[in-house]
Amino acid sequence: MFRLRLFSLLVLLLAALPGFAASPPSPAPVALGQPLTVHFFDVGQGDAALVISPTGKTVLIDGGPPEARERLTARIKELVKGPLDMLILTHPHLDHLGGLISAVRAVGARRFMDPGFNHPSEAYRDLLDFVGDNVGQVMTPEPGPTSANGMLTIGLGDGVALTVLWPRMPKEPFLVGTRSDANSNSIVLRLTYGKTAFLLVGDAEPDTEAALLQRSLNLTATVLKVAHHGGKHSSTAAFLAASKPQAAVISVGAKNDYGHPAPETLARLADVGAHVLRTDQEGEVVAASDGQSVTLRTHAGTGALLVLTGNVDPSPVTSSPATVTPVRPGRPGAAAPPPRGETGRAPKASPEDSGTSQYVGLKGSKVFHRETCSTLKRSKSERTLYPNREAALRERRPAEDCHP
Ligand SMILES: [Zn+2]
Ligand SMILES: [Zn+2]
């Protein structure tokens, strides 16, 4: 059993990489300057959101459906100068990945992260092939070997932190036997800045929400990106009671075939007092945080729709210690899905392997990897082999995906 005090944050040390500064989440008051901005794009029935940090770091979370490709790419070109610092695919469904290749072709991306959950679609396989060839670093949200039960936190500068709450492979298994295992293992992110927080949950299912609630995680959010386009199963009352969103953004297509957002979900959001903003009604919704409050407006409109006073604690865990119970390992009879198979990445080498491993550097990169690292499988670049870690360290620094 893991007690609260055993949680430790892994801060992904991106500072060493060009153009990416790492900083731990900080409750400290925020300096004046550029706001933290989140654009919830109008991509029809799907999700795509762009985070721009006060220091100009950019993270694209999902890429909408294929039919919104041109519109999304045009907006990315307007907003992003130079490569995206990070591209996150919350889960491998087409309404979240359809425009990613086009967006990366337009501006580039330094790193790609997705849950690593195997999914047999051609579109997903094509995306993995593409990012393997065109994105510098391909990773899953695994904390490093030194952060026993920690979470992966990505510093975006000026105290802005992006923490991955789910999934927690390999420490905890993926959720299986759920309504949709791909949805259930969506990357769930909490983006914090001062007293404000955004909870970005992909297409999380009730099982995901239950798994998060079973832990001592701080789920409070000023703004919630509503799960699964407002589908009726997600956004359970218990989850909304814990996250207490003041505003809820629903990324959804007008007159979609799924009946999203569901009236039940809208009623549950109303019950917790969340102001609902829908991309099918407002178009692109833009949220800007100065660390104290969040101002929401539409891209097309001029004035603010809402100004919300932030009152959340940026800490990723709740202040009251609670016992963490293990995740339900799946319904009886449900077969555990394989980690991404031949179309995906190999399992990470354990630290124990390192005595016998070779280490590999890729031409054009300043880092080295374990020879088992999936990034290597995805790259056609020329390789340099090192017989041991010390030799590799003389010329390069450890990669952040496999922590050699
Ligand atoms: Zn989905
Ligand atoms: Zn979706």
mmCIF file of C-alpha atoms and ligand atoms in Angstrom:
data_model
loop_
_atom_site.group_PDB
_atom_site.id
_atom_site.type_symbol
_atom_site.label_atom_id
_atom_site.label_comp_id
_atom_site.label_asym_id
_atom_site.label_seq_id
_atom_site.Cartn_x
_atom_site.Cartn_y
_atom_site.Cartn_z
ATOM 1 C CA MET A 1 0.000 0.000 0.000
ATOM 2 C CA PHE A 2 1.327 3.358 -0.914
ATOM 3 C CA ARG A 3 0.769 6.188 1.498
ATOM 4 C CA LEU A 4 0.609 9.753 0.426
ATOM 5 C CA ARG A 5 4.067 10.561 1.689
ATOM 6 C CA LEU A 6 5.530 7.987 -0.647
ATOM 7 C CA PHE A 7 4.308 9.857 -3.657
ATOM 8 C CA SER A 8 7.118 11.747 -5.203
ATOM 9 C CA LEU A 9 6.980 13.842 -8.256
ATOM 10 C CA LEU A 10 9.198 13.115 -11.095
ATOM 11 C CA VAL A 11 9.986 16.282 -12.858
ATOM 12 C CA LEU A 12 10.930 15.429 -16.355
ATOM 13 C CA LEU A 13 14.182 17.173 -16.804
ATOM 14 C CA LEU A 14 13.557 18.767 -20.108
ATOM 15 C CA ALA A 15 15.733 21.713 -19.210
ATOM 16 C CA ALA A 16 18.671 20.015 -20.798
ATOM 17 C CA LEU A 17 16.881 19.821 -24.115
ATOM 18 C CA PRO A 18 16.874 22.792 -26.412
ATOM 19 C CA GLY A 19 13.920 25.062 -26.015
ATOM 20 C CA PHE A 20 12.306 23.271 -23.100
ATOM 21 C CA ALA A 21 12.682 24.350 -19.522
ATOM 22 C CA ALA A 22 11.691 22.137 -16.632
ATOM 23 C CA SER A 23 10.354 23.435 -13.374
ATOM 24 C CA PRO A 24 8.475 21.731 -10.572
ATOM 25 C CA PRO A 25 4.882 22.729 -9.925
ATOM 26 C CA SER A 26 4.937 25.732 -7.690
ATOM 27 C CA PRO A 27 2.287 27.255 -5.483
ATOM 28 C CA ALA A 28 4.268 30.498 -5.562
ATOM 29 C CA PRO A 29 2.576 33.609 -6.893
ATOM 30 C CA VAL A 30 3.035 33.973 -10.558
ATOM 31 C CA ALA A 31 5.107 36.622 -12.255
ATOM 32 C CA LEU A 32 3.429 39.116 -14.518
ATOM 33 C CA GLY A 33 3.856 38.569 -18.195
ATOM 34 C CA GLN A 34 2.323 36.348 -20.806
ATOM 35 C CA PRO A 35 -0.612 34.212 -19.678
ATOM 36 C CA LEU A 36 -0.873 30.463 -19.874
ATOM 37 C CA THR A 37 -3.251 29.964 -22.793
ATOM 38 C CA VAL A 38 -5.240 26.901 -23.776
ATOM 39 C CA HIS A 39 -6.990 26.891 -27.150
ATOM 40 C CA PHE A 40 -9.793 24.356 -27.406
ATOM 41 C CA PHE A 41 -10.043 24.183 -31.169
ATOM 42 C CA ASP A 42 -13.249 23.839 -33.114
ATOM 43 C CA VAL A 43 -12.551 20.557 -34.890
ATOM 44 C CA GLY A 44 -16.094 19.254 -35.091
ATOM 45 C CA GLN A 45 -16.611 15.844 -33.491
ATOM 46 C CA GLY A 46 -13.218 15.288 -31.892
ATOM 47 C CA ASP A 47 -10.643 16.882 -29.614
ATOM 48 C CA ALA A 48 -7.670 19.154 -30.192
ATOM 49 C CA ALA A 49 -6.229 21.644 -27.717
ATOM 50 C CA LEU A 50 -3.080 23.715 -27.766
ATOM 51 C CA VAL A 51 -1.305 24.801 -24.594
ATOM 52 C CA ILE A 52 0.981 27.836 -24.843
ATOM 53 C CA SER A 53 2.909 28.491 -21.645
ATOM 54 C CA PRO A 54 3.949 31.933 -20.385
ATOM 55 C CA THR A 55 7.458 31.207 -21.600
ATOM 56 C CA GLY A 56 6.209 30.164 -25.033
ATOM 57 C CA LYS A 57 6.383 26.382 -24.691
ATOM 58 C CA THR A 58 3.783 24.681 -26.852
ATOM 59 C CA VAL A 59 1.988 21.370 -26.282
ATOM 60 C CA LEU A 60 -0.619 20.089 -28.721
ATOM 61 C CA ILE A 61 -3.003 17.641 -27.088
ATOM 62 C CA ASP A 62 -4.827 15.601 -29.732
ATOM 63 C CA GLY A 63 -5.362 16.509 -33.377
ATOM 64 C CA GLY A 64 -9.087 16.265 -34.091
ATOM 65 C CA PRO A 65 -10.719 14.100 -36.762
ATOM 66 C CA PRO A 66 -9.324 13.842 -40.320
ATOM 67 C CA GLU A 67 -11.987 16.162 -41.739
ATOM 68 C CA ALA A 68 -10.754 19.035 -39.539
ATOM 69 C CA ARG A 69 -7.146 18.566 -40.653
ATOM 70 C CA GLU A 70 -6.863 21.749 -42.745
ATOM 71 C CA ARG A 71 -8.631 23.942 -40.224
ATOM 72 C CA LEU A 72 -6.485 22.662 -37.369
ATOM 73 C CA THR A 73 -3.261 23.021 -39.325
ATOM 74 C CA ALA A 74 -4.126 26.592 -40.285
ATOM 75 C CA ARG A 75 -4.677 27.501 -36.614
ATOM 76 C CA ILE A 76 -1.462 25.759 -35.530
ATOM 77 C CA LYS A 77 0.497 27.710 -38.148
ATOM 78 C CA GLU A 78 -1.008 30.959 -36.843
ATOM 79 C CA LEU A 79 -0.207 30.189 -33.209
ATOM 80 C CA VAL A 80 2.999 28.171 -33.230
ATOM 81 C CA LYS A 81 6.312 29.451 -34.477
ATOM 82 C CA GLY A 82 8.884 26.691 -34.683
ATOM 83 C CA PRO A 83 8.395 23.075 -33.668
ATOM 84 C CA LEU A 84 5.842 22.079 -31.034
ATOM 85 C CA ASP A 85 7.672 21.255 -27.816
ATOM 86 C CA MET A 86 5.389 18.296 -27.297
ATOM 87 C CA LEU A 87 2.640 16.429 -29.019
ATOM 88 C CA ILE A 88 0.353 14.329 -26.842
ATOM 89 C CA LEU A 89 -2.136 11.829 -28.202
ATOM 90 C CA THR A 90 -4.506 11.045 -25.340
ATOM 91 C CA HIS A 91 -5.580 7.761 -26.951
ATOM 92 C CA PRO A 92 -5.475 6.169 -30.391
ATOM 93 C CA HIS A 93 -8.947 7.025 -31.712
ATOM 94 C CA LEU A 94 -9.373 8.712 -35.078
ATOM 95 C CA ASP A 95 -11.303 11.712 -33.753
ATOM 96 C CA HIS A 96 -8.196 12.581 -31.713
ATOM 97 C CA LEU A 97 -5.399 11.744 -34.131
ATOM 98 C CA GLY A 98 -6.768 12.670 -37.564
ATOM 99 C CA GLY A 99 -4.955 15.983 -37.979
ATOM 100 C CA LEU A 100 -1.704 15.267 -36.127
ATOM 101 C CA ILE A 101 0.439 14.331 -39.101
ATOM 102 C CA SER A 102 -0.651 17.409 -40.988
ATOM 103 C CA ALA A 103 0.048 19.644 -37.978
ATOM 104 C CA VAL A 104 3.520 18.183 -37.477
ATOM 105 C CA ARG A 105 4.273 18.517 -41.185
ATOM 106 C CA ALA A 106 3.419 22.205 -40.886
ATOM 107 C CA VAL A 107 5.450 23.186 -37.813
ATOM 108 C CA GLY A 108 7.372 20.121 -36.574
ATOM 109 C CA ALA A 109 7.446 18.606 -33.088
ATOM 110 C CA ARG A 110 10.247 17.778 -30.680
ATOM 111 C CA ARG A 111 8.576 14.907 -28.846
ATOM 112 C CA PHE A 112 5.531 12.687 -28.950
ATOM 113 C CA MET A 113 3.813 10.991 -26.046
ATOM 114 C CA ASP A 114 0.860 8.625 -26.033
ATOM 115 C CA PRO A 115 -0.382 5.979 -23.570
ATOM 116 C CA GLY A 116 1.375 3.142 -25.417
ATOM 117 C CA PHE A 117 -1.874 1.200 -25.471
ATOM 118 C CA ASN A 118 -2.034 -1.178 -28.405
ATOM 119 C CA HIS A 119 -4.659 -0.332 -30.994
ATOM 120 C CA PRO A 120 -4.981 -2.098 -34.311
ATOM 121 C CA SER A 121 -6.111 0.738 -36.572
ATOM 122 C CA GLU A 122 -4.214 1.625 -39.706
ATOM 123 C CA ALA A 123 -4.426 5.347 -38.914
ATOM 124 C CA TYR A 124 -2.707 4.797 -35.572
ATOM 125 C CA ARG A 125 -0.009 2.609 -37.111
ATOM 126 C CA ASP A 126 0.624 5.243 -39.772
ATOM 127 C CA LEU A 127 0.881 7.902 -37.082
ATOM 128 C CA LEU A 128 3.437 5.855 -35.121
ATOM 129 C CA ASP A 129 5.475 5.332 -38.266
ATOM 130 C CA PHE A 130 5.304 9.035 -38.993
ATOM 131 C CA VAL A 131 6.321 10.215 -35.520
ATOM 132 C CA GLY A 132 9.076 7.592 -35.438
ATOM 133 C CA ASP A 133 10.582 9.172 -38.516
ATOM 134 C CA ASN A 134 9.743 12.814 -37.911
ATOM 135 C CA VAL A 135 9.603 13.524 -34.182
ATOM 136 C CA GLY A 136 12.809 13.582 -32.140
ATOM 137 C CA GLN A 137 11.619 11.653 -29.113
ATOM 138 C CA VAL A 138 8.801 9.141 -28.791
ATOM 139 C CA MET A 139 7.712 8.291 -25.283
ATOM 140 C CA THR A 140 5.045 6.966 -22.965
ATOM 141 C CA PRO A 141 4.197 8.709 -19.671
ATOM 142 C CA GLU A 142 6.329 6.496 -17.483
ATOM 143 C CA PRO A 143 7.989 8.049 -14.501
ATOM 144 C CA GLY A 144 11.690 7.294 -14.320
ATOM 145 C CA PRO A 145 12.996 4.315 -12.368
ATOM 146 C CA THR A 146 13.911 6.536 -9.420
ATOM 147 C CA SER A 147 10.370 7.824 -8.916
ATOM 148 C CA ALA A 148 8.936 4.686 -7.380
ATOM 149 C CA ASN A 149 5.281 5.666 -7.306
ATOM 150 C CA GLY A 150 5.527 9.117 -8.713
ATOM 151 C CA MET A 151 3.904 10.775 -11.618
ATOM 152 C CA LEU A 152 5.420 12.238 -14.707
ATOM 153 C CA THR A 153 5.410 16.022 -14.525
ATOM 154 C CA ILE A 154 6.510 18.191 -17.380
ATOM 155 C CA GLY A 155 7.619 21.698 -16.495
ATOM 156 C CA LEU A 156 6.581 24.347 -18.988
ATOM 157 C CA GLY A 157 8.372 27.284 -17.348
ATOM 158 C CA ASP A 158 7.329 29.976 -14.850
ATOM 159 C CA GLY A 159 5.847 27.373 -12.498
ATOM 160 C CA VAL A 160 3.463 25.916 -15.072
ATOM 161 C CA ALA A 161 3.350 22.133 -14.725
ATOM 162 C CA LEU A 162 1.671 19.435 -16.748
ATOM 163 C CA THR A 163 1.207 16.261 -14.696
ATOM 164 C CA VAL A 164 0.113 12.910 -16.108
ATOM 165 C CA LEU A 165 -2.453 11.335 -13.759
ATOM 166 C CA TRP A 166 -3.249 8.326 -15.966
ATOM 167 C CA PRO A 167 -2.158 5.798 -17.215
ATOM 168 C CA ARG A 168 0.504 4.524 -14.833
ATOM 169 C CA MET A 169 2.166 1.753 -16.736
ATOM 170 C CA PRO A 170 4.254 -0.170 -15.914
ATOM 171 C CA LYS A 171 3.630 0.336 -12.175
ATOM 172 C CA GLU A 172 -0.073 -0.302 -12.625
ATOM 173 C CA PRO A 173 -1.764 -2.212 -15.430
ATOM 174 C CA PHE A 174 -3.894 -0.619 -18.091
ATOM 175 C CA LEU A 175 -7.627 -0.806 -17.418
ATOM 176 C CA VAL A 176 -9.137 -3.710 -19.329
ATOM 177 C CA GLY A 177 -12.587 -5.138 -19.853
ATOM 178 C CA THR A 178 -14.119 -1.676 -19.781
ATOM 179 C CA ARG A 179 -16.689 -0.121 -22.147
ATOM 180 C CA SER A 180 -13.756 1.059 -24.263
ATOM 181 C CA ASP A 181 -10.280 0.139 -23.120
ATOM 182 C CA ALA A 182 -8.723 2.635 -25.548
ATOM 183 C CA ASN A 183 -10.809 5.427 -24.018
ATOM 184 C CA SER A 184 -10.279 4.172 -20.477
ATOM 185 C CA ASN A 185 -6.521 4.451 -20.781
ATOM 186 C CA SER A 186 -6.618 7.997 -22.132
ATOM 187 C CA ILE A 187 -3.795 10.182 -20.932
ATOM 188 C CA VAL A 188 -5.331 12.339 -18.209
ATOM 189 C CA LEU A 189 -3.482 15.595 -17.608
ATOM 190 C CA ARG A 190 -3.641 18.276 -14.956
ATOM 191 C CA LEU A 191 -2.140 21.564 -16.028
ATOM 192 C CA THR A 192 -1.476 23.915 -13.139
ATOM 193 C CA TYR A 193 -0.455 27.555 -12.925
ATOM 194 C CA GLY A 194 -0.596 29.351 -9.588
ATOM 195 C CA LYS A 195 -4.097 29.013 -8.201
ATOM 196 C CA THR A 196 -5.568 27.812 -11.489
ATOM 197 C CA ALA A 197 -5.761 24.343 -13.014
ATOM 198 C CA PHE A 198 -7.014 22.648 -16.152
ATOM 199 C CA LEU A 199 -8.047 19.001 -16.130
ATOM 200 C CA LEU A 200 -7.724 17.471 -19.598
ATOM 201 C CA VAL A 201 -9.132 13.981 -19.628
ATOM 202 C CA GLY A 202 -9.288 12.809 -23.243
ATOM 203 C CA ASP A 203 -12.105 10.286 -23.609
ATOM 204 C CA ALA A 204 -11.759 8.974 -20.047
ATOM 205 C CA GLU A 205 -14.443 6.484 -19.050
ATOM 206 C CA PRO A 206 -16.171 5.934 -15.702
ATOM 207 C CA ASP A 207 -13.533 3.268 -14.970
ATOM 208 C CA THR A 208 -10.787 5.856 -15.422
ATOM 209 C CA GLU A 209 -12.607 8.275 -13.159
ATOM 210 C CA ALA A 210 -13.024 5.555 -10.520
ATOM 211 C CA ALA A 211 -9.335 4.644 -10.749
ATOM 212 C CA LEU A 212 -8.354 8.284 -10.252
ATOM 213 C CA LEU A 213 -10.778 8.697 -7.375
ATOM 214 C CA GLN A 214 -9.313 5.658 -5.631
ATOM 215 C CA ARG A 215 -6.017 7.499 -5.289
ATOM 216 C CA SER A 216 -5.127 10.523 -3.248
ATOM 217 C CA LEU A 217 -4.923 12.646 -6.357
ATOM 218 C CA ASN A 218 -5.801 16.281 -6.432
ATOM 219 C CA LEU A 219 -8.384 16.462 -9.214
ATOM 220 C CA THR A 220 -9.594 20.008 -8.583
ATOM 221 C CA ALA A 221 -9.783 22.128 -11.684
ATOM 222 C CA THR A 222 -10.786 25.650 -12.619
ATOM 223 C CA VAL A 223 -11.537 24.399 -16.130
ATOM 224 C CA LEU A 224 -12.415 20.827 -17.090
ATOM 225 C CA LYS A 225 -12.108 19.567 -20.650
ATOM 226 C CA VAL A 226 -15.121 17.267 -20.439
ATOM 227 C CA ALA A 227 -14.490 13.596 -21.173
ATOM 228 C CA HIS A 228 -15.630 11.927 -24.366
ATOM 229 C CA HIS A 229 -17.346 14.932 -25.967
ATOM 230 C CA GLY A 230 -19.943 15.005 -23.199
ATOM 231 C CA GLY A 231 -20.912 11.337 -23.601
ATOM 232 C CA LYS A 232 -23.375 10.112 -21.002
ATOM 233 C CA HIS A 233 -21.187 7.519 -19.298
ATOM 234 C CA SER A 234 -18.266 9.760 -18.361
ATOM 235 C CA SER A 235 -18.280 12.796 -16.053
ATOM 236 C CA THR A 236 -19.773 10.812 -13.206
ATOM 237 C CA ALA A 237 -21.205 12.736 -10.282
ATOM 238 C CA ALA A 238 -18.405 11.491 -8.007
ATOM 239 C CA PHE A 239 -15.725 12.646 -10.404
ATOM 240 C CA LEU A 240 -17.295 16.076 -10.872
ATOM 241 C CA ALA A 241 -17.705 16.429 -7.111
ATOM 242 C CA ALA A 242 -13.968 15.831 -6.733
ATOM 243 C CA SER A 243 -12.835 18.056 -9.600
ATOM 244 C CA LYS A 244 -15.249 20.935 -8.846
ATOM 245 C CA PRO A 245 -14.832 22.636 -12.224
ATOM 246 C CA GLN A 246 -15.999 26.226 -12.522
ATOM 247 C CA ALA A 247 -16.131 25.896 -16.294
ATOM 248 C CA ALA A 248 -16.494 22.838 -18.489
ATOM 249 C CA VAL A 249 -15.437 22.849 -22.129
ATOM 250 C CA ILE A 250 -17.082 20.264 -24.367
ATOM 251 C CA SER A 251 -15.293 19.600 -27.648
ATOM 252 C CA VAL A 252 -18.080 18.316 -29.849
ATOM 253 C CA GLY A 253 -19.420 18.491 -33.407
ATOM 254 C CA ALA A 254 -22.752 20.080 -34.260
ATOM 255 C CA LYS A 255 -25.491 17.520 -34.973
ATOM 256 C CA ASN A 256 -23.111 14.603 -34.382
ATOM 257 C CA ASP A 257 -24.272 11.015 -34.733
ATOM 258 C CA TYR A 258 -23.646 10.144 -31.100
ATOM 259 C CA GLY A 259 -26.022 12.522 -29.370
ATOM 260 C CA HIS A 260 -23.075 14.228 -27.676
ATOM 261 C CA PRO A 261 -23.249 15.976 -25.337
ATOM 262 C CA ALA A 262 -25.773 13.869 -23.454
ATOM 263 C CA PRO A 263 -28.487 15.680 -21.490
ATOM 264 C CA GLU A 264 -27.550 13.589 -18.427
ATOM 265 C CA THR A 265 -23.974 14.857 -18.571
ATOM 266 C CA LEU A 266 -25.087 18.462 -18.989
ATOM 267 C CA ALA A 267 -27.339 18.009 -15.964
ATOM 268 C CA ARG A 268 -24.480 16.607 -13.863
ATOM 269 C CA LEU A 269 -22.255 19.546 -14.882
ATOM 270 C CA ALA A 270 -25.034 21.946 -13.934
ATOM 271 C CA ASP A 271 -25.365 20.182 -10.582
ATOM 272 C CA VAL A 272 -21.781 21.142 -9.652
ATOM 273 C CA GLY A 273 -22.270 24.679 -10.927
ATOM 274 C CA ALA A 274 -19.950 24.408 -13.927
ATOM 275 C CA HIS A 275 -20.441 26.897 -16.763
ATOM 276 C CA VAL A 276 -20.574 24.861 -19.950
ATOM 277 C CA LEU A 277 -18.886 26.059 -23.133
ATOM 278 C CA ARG A 278 -19.331 23.944 -26.268
ATOM 279 C CA THR A 279 -17.205 24.172 -29.381
ATOM 280 C CA ASP A 280 -20.242 23.351 -31.547
ATOM 281 C CA GLN A 281 -21.911 26.507 -30.231
ATOM 282 C CA GLU A 282 -19.008 28.851 -29.503
ATOM 283 C CA GLY A 283 -16.428 27.668 -32.007
ATOM 284 C CA GLU A 284 -12.874 27.751 -30.653
ATOM 285 C CA VAL A 285 -12.782 28.452 -26.926
ATOM 286 C CA VAL A 286 -9.701 30.223 -25.572
ATOM 287 C CA ALA A 287 -8.784 30.129 -21.890
ATOM 288 C CA ALA A 288 -6.069 32.384 -20.507
ATOM 289 C CA SER A 289 -4.674 32.089 -16.974
ATOM 290 C CA ASP A 290 -2.423 34.574 -15.199
ATOM 291 C CA GLY A 291 -2.069 32.173 -12.292
ATOM 292 C CA GLN A 292 -4.755 33.946 -10.278
ATOM 293 C CA SER A 293 -7.774 33.766 -12.561
ATOM 294 C CA VAL A 294 -8.852 32.245 -15.862
ATOM 295 C CA THR A 295 -10.510 34.305 -18.570
ATOM 296 C CA LEU A 296 -12.529 32.425 -21.147
ATOM 297 C CA ARG A 297 -13.478 33.861 -24.513
ATOM 298 C CA THR A 298 -14.231 32.589 -27.966
ATOM 299 C CA HIS A 299 -11.712 32.961 -30.745
ATOM 300 C CA ALA A 300 -14.242 34.845 -32.846
ATOM 301 C CA GLY A 301 -15.679 37.040 -30.108
ATOM 302 C CA THR A 302 -14.060 40.035 -28.507
ATOM 303 C CA GLY A 303 -15.158 40.273 -24.874
ATOM 304 C CA ALA A 304 -14.620 37.717 -22.135
ATOM 305 C CA LEU A 305 -17.352 35.123 -21.683
ATOM 306 C CA LEU A 306 -16.304 34.265 -18.161
ATOM 307 C CA VAL A 307 -13.689 35.286 -15.639
ATOM 308 C CA LEU A 308 -13.048 32.627 -13.014
ATOM 309 C CA THR A 309 -11.106 33.213 -9.838
ATOM 310 C CA GLY A 310 -8.651 30.397 -9.309
ATOM 311 C CA ASN A 311 -8.690 28.709 -5.935
ATOM 312 C CA VAL A 312 -7.060 25.365 -6.548
ATOM 313 C CA ASP A 313 -3.979 23.928 -4.936
ATOM 314 C CA PRO A 314 -1.419 22.963 -7.579
ATOM 315 C CA SER A 315 -0.255 19.955 -5.556
ATOM 316 C CA PRO A 316 -0.897 16.761 -7.520
ATOM 317 C CA VAL A 317 -1.978 14.897 -4.403
ATOM 318 C CA THR A 318 -4.670 15.771 -1.910
ATOM 319 C CA SER A 319 -3.703 17.227 1.429
ATOM 320 C CA SER A 320 -5.486 14.601 3.491
ATOM 321 C CA PRO A 321 -3.523 11.363 3.563
ATOM 322 C CA ALA A 322 -5.489 8.435 2.268
ATOM 323 C CA THR A 323 -4.689 4.874 1.511
ATOM 324 C CA VAL A 324 -4.331 4.130 -2.139
ATOM 325 C CA THR A 325 -6.115 1.039 -3.252
ATOM 326 C CA PRO A 326 -4.956 -0.900 -6.270
ATOM 327 C CA VAL A 327 -6.792 -0.554 -9.528
ATOM 328 C CA ARG A 328 -9.330 -3.187 -10.288
ATOM 329 C CA PRO A 329 -7.318 -5.341 -12.651
ATOM 330 C CA GLY A 330 -10.148 -5.847 -15.088
ATOM 331 C CA ARG A 331 -13.263 -7.912 -15.214
ATOM 332 C CA PRO A 332 -12.958 -11.654 -14.840
ATOM 333 C CA GLY A 333 -12.254 -13.313 -18.119
ATOM 334 C CA ALA A 334 -11.018 -10.158 -19.767
ATOM 335 C CA ALA A 335 -7.725 -10.753 -21.445
ATOM 336 C CA ALA A 336 -5.062 -8.207 -20.675
ATOM 337 C CA PRO A 337 -4.164 -6.387 -23.841
ATOM 338 C CA PRO A 338 -0.623 -6.829 -24.967
ATOM 339 C CA PRO A 339 1.609 -3.819 -24.730
ATOM 340 C CA ARG A 340 1.885 -2.333 -28.140
ATOM 341 C CA GLY A 341 3.024 -5.224 -30.284
ATOM 342 C CA GLU A 342 5.092 -5.272 -33.409
ATOM 343 C CA THR A 343 3.531 -2.049 -34.528
ATOM 344 C CA GLY A 344 4.527 -0.475 -31.248
ATOM 345 C CA ARG A 345 7.326 -0.200 -28.813
ATOM 346 C CA ALA A 346 9.219 -2.829 -26.931
ATOM 347 C CA PRO A 347 8.883 -2.916 -23.170
ATOM 348 C CA LYS A 348 11.344 -0.690 -21.398
ATOM 349 C CA ALA A 349 14.476 -2.300 -20.053
ATOM 350 C CA SER A 350 14.504 -2.585 -16.307
ATOM 351 C CA PRO A 351 17.279 -0.862 -14.400
ATOM 352 C CA GLU A 352 18.716 -4.293 -13.590
ATOM 353 C CA ASP A 353 19.434 -4.812 -17.248
ATOM 354 C CA SER A 354 21.824 -1.962 -17.411
ATOM 355 C CA GLY A 355 24.893 -3.960 -16.439
ATOM 356 C CA THR A 356 24.753 -5.938 -19.632
ATOM 357 C CA SER A 357 23.121 -3.454 -21.972
ATOM 358 C CA GLN A 358 24.727 -1.645 -24.734
ATOM 359 C CA TYR A 359 23.875 1.970 -25.260
ATOM 360 C CA VAL A 360 23.043 3.607 -28.521
ATOM 361 C CA GLY A 361 23.183 7.155 -29.813
ATOM 362 C CA LEU A 362 21.497 8.361 -32.957
ATOM 363 C CA LYS A 363 23.103 10.673 -35.455
ATOM 364 C CA GLY A 364 21.742 14.210 -35.128
ATOM 365 C CA SER A 365 20.768 13.709 -31.476
ATOM 366 C CA LYS A 366 22.729 14.534 -28.308
ATOM 367 C CA VAL A 367 21.240 11.776 -26.151
ATOM 368 C CA PHE A 368 21.820 8.048 -25.758
ATOM 369 C CA HIS A 369 19.293 5.250 -25.280
ATOM 370 C CA ARG A 370 19.193 1.717 -23.938
ATOM 371 C CA GLU A 371 19.519 -0.637 -26.864
ATOM 372 C CA THR A 372 16.010 -1.926 -26.106
ATOM 373 C CA CYS A 373 14.468 1.551 -26.314
ATOM 374 C CA SER A 374 11.554 1.795 -28.690
ATOM 375 C CA THR A 375 12.753 5.141 -29.993
ATOM 376 C CA LEU A 376 15.605 3.277 -31.678
ATOM 377 C CA LYS A 377 13.210 0.947 -33.447
ATOM 378 C CA ARG A 378 11.424 3.946 -34.880
ATOM 379 C CA SER A 379 14.495 5.697 -36.196
ATOM 380 C CA LYS A 380 16.423 5.067 -39.349
ATOM 381 C CA SER A 381 19.249 7.394 -38.288
ATOM 382 C CA GLU A 382 22.836 6.206 -38.190
ATOM 383 C CA ARG A 383 23.768 4.663 -34.817
ATOM 384 C CA THR A 384 26.742 4.883 -32.507
ATOM 385 C CA LEU A 385 27.142 1.952 -30.108
ATOM 386 C CA TYR A 386 28.653 2.338 -26.656
ATOM 387 C CA PRO A 387 29.835 -0.714 -24.694
ATOM 388 C CA ASN A 388 28.858 0.819 -21.350
ATOM 389 C CA ARG A 389 27.057 3.758 -19.816
ATOM 390 C CA GLU A 390 30.248 5.589 -18.875
ATOM 391 C CA ALA A 391 31.398 5.626 -22.473
ATOM 392 C CA ALA A 392 28.031 6.940 -23.634
ATOM 393 C CA LEU A 393 28.020 9.617 -20.926
ATOM 394 C CA ARG A 394 31.319 10.990 -22.156
ATOM 395 C CA GLU A 395 29.652 12.065 -25.390
ATOM 396 C CA ARG A 396 25.938 12.301 -24.712
ATOM 397 C CA ARG A 397 23.326 12.670 -22.013
ATOM 398 C CA PRO A 398 20.713 10.056 -21.069
ATOM 399 C CA ALA A 399 17.472 10.078 -23.055
ATOM 400 C CA GLU A 400 14.313 10.804 -21.114
ATOM 401 C CA ASP A 401 12.225 8.048 -22.635
ATOM 402 C CA CYS A 402 14.233 5.023 -21.469
ATOM 403 C CA HIS A 403 16.315 6.622 -18.680
ATOM 404 C CA PRO A 404 19.535 4.740 -19.469
HETATM 405 ZN ZN ZN B 1 -12.080 7.783 -27.960
HETATM 406 ZN ZN ZN B 2 -13.197 11.026 -28.876
#
